[in-house]
Amino acid sequence: MKNLLYLLIPVLLVSCSTEPEPIAYGTDACNFCEMIIVSKAYSAQAVSEKGKQFKYDAIECMANDLHDHSAEMAIRQVADFSNPGSMIPVEDAIFIVNDSLSSPMGANLAAVSRGSSIASPQSADTFSWNQLIDYLLEKDSIFADN
């Protein structure tokens, strides 16, 4: 009986981890729109405090899916547009809205690290995470159905 207990403890600890699992590009589906996640430049993910994984093909999908229960997430991170495949916490990101960007869901939205030379926080088309949520709410956009 003790041997069985020793085998179950690691399984239980791993299953409750709040560490993000890597996104399997071309295989994993977006938790919000159900599209296959293909772009390493626009993806996002979150992990709940209980360890549930949420993966998104676009930042706007994560913003829409989490706007009512974002506080329940232990981790929220987005792809660094200037370094595709690299994820950064939403608190360390600057969000850019620009017509030259082609994010999967059409919001023309990308994120870069605050230290990036691509965007300056003083620019009119850059936002913090909370400012981005406000911008998307005002834009009559993705939150309209909720």
PDB file of N, CA and C in Angstrom, residues 94-96 112-123 125-126:
ATOM      1  N   ILE A  94       4.051  45.231 -23.682  1.00  0.00           N
ATOM      2  CA  ILE A  94       3.384  46.389 -24.265  1.00  0.00           C
ATOM      3  C   ILE A  94       2.590  45.837 -25.448  1.00  0.00           C
ATOM      4  N   PHE A  95       1.336  46.206 -25.534  1.00  0.00           N
ATOM      5  CA  PHE A  95       0.453  45.702 -26.578  1.00  0.00           C
ATOM      6  C   PHE A  95       0.324  46.764 -27.662  1.00  0.00           C
ATOM      7  N   ILE A  96       0.526  46.354 -28.896  1.00  0.00           N
ATOM      8  CA  ILE A  96       0.521  47.253 -30.041  1.00  0.00           C
ATOM      9  C   ILE A  96      -0.691  46.940 -30.912  1.00  0.00           C
ATOM     10  N   VAL A 112       4.936  43.019 -27.302  1.00  0.00           N
ATOM     11  CA  VAL A 112       6.396  42.992 -27.235  1.00  0.00           C
ATOM     12  C   VAL A 112       6.810  43.252 -25.794  1.00  0.00           C
ATOM     13  N   SER A 113       8.012  42.864 -25.483  1.00  0.00           N
ATOM     14  CA  SER A 113       8.555  43.112 -24.161  1.00  0.00           C
ATOM     15  C   SER A 113       8.718  44.609 -23.941  1.00  0.00           C
ATOM     16  N   ARG A 114       8.530  45.065 -22.720  1.00  0.00           N
ATOM     17  CA  ARG A 114       8.645  46.495 -22.406  1.00  0.00           C
ATOM     18  C   ARG A 114       9.986  47.076 -22.823  1.00  0.00           C
ATOM     19  N   GLY A 115      11.032  46.290 -22.830  1.00  0.00           N
ATOM     20  CA  GLY A 115      12.348  46.781 -23.217  1.00  0.00           C
ATOM     21  C   GLY A 115      12.591  46.798 -24.716  1.00  0.00           C
ATOM     22  N   SER A 116      11.620  46.387 -25.496  1.00  0.00           N
ATOM     23  CA  SER A 116      11.782  46.299 -26.949  1.00  0.00           C
ATOM     24  C   SER A 116      11.866  47.670 -27.593  1.00  0.00           C
ATOM     25  N   SER A 117      12.644  47.754 -28.649  1.00  0.00           N
ATOM     26  CA  SER A 117      12.743  49.018 -29.393  1.00  0.00           C
ATOM     27  C   SER A 117      11.598  49.176 -30.392  1.00  0.00           C
ATOM     28  N   ILE A 118      10.757  48.160 -30.541  1.00  0.00           N
ATOM     29  CA  ILE A 118       9.659  48.213 -31.513  1.00  0.00           C
ATOM     30  C   ILE A 118       8.593  49.220 -31.106  1.00  0.00           C
ATOM     31  N   ALA A 119       8.307  49.299 -29.807  1.00  0.00           N
ATOM     32  CA  ALA A 119       7.229  50.186 -29.369  1.00  0.00           C
ATOM     33  C   ALA A 119       7.659  51.008 -28.176  1.00  0.00           C
ATOM     34  N   SER A 120       7.101  52.167 -28.097  1.00  0.00           N
ATOM     35  CA  SER A 120       7.339  53.060 -26.974  1.00  0.00           C
ATOM     36  C   SER A 120       6.028  53.236 -26.220  1.00  0.00           C
ATOM     37  N   PRO A 121       6.051  53.185 -24.878  1.00  0.00           N
ATOM     38  CA  PRO A 121       4.810  53.330 -24.122  1.00  0.00           C
ATOM     39  C   PRO A 121       4.101  54.666 -24.361  1.00  0.00           C
ATOM     40  N   GLN A 122       4.805  55.661 -24.881  1.00  0.00           N
ATOM     41  CA  GLN A 122       4.169  56.950 -25.123  1.00  0.00           C
ATOM     42  C   GLN A 122       3.361  56.968 -26.426  1.00  0.00           C
ATOM     43  N   SER A 123       3.539  55.972 -27.245  1.00  0.00           N
ATOM     44  CA  SER A 123       2.854  55.923 -28.534  1.00  0.00           C
ATOM     45  C   SER A 123       1.352  55.740 -28.329  1.00  0.00           C
ATOM     46  N   ASP A 125      -0.720  54.069 -30.006  1.00  0.00           N
ATOM     47  CA  ASP A 125      -1.245  52.748 -30.325  1.00  0.00           C
ATOM     48  C   ASP A 125      -0.626  51.650 -29.464  1.00  0.00           C
ATOM     49  N   THR A 126      -0.135  51.995 -28.291  1.00  0.00           N
ATOM     50  CA  THR A 126       0.396  50.999 -27.364  1.00  0.00           C
ATOM     51  C   THR A 126      -0.380  51.036 -26.053  1.00  0.00           C
TER      52      THR A 126
END
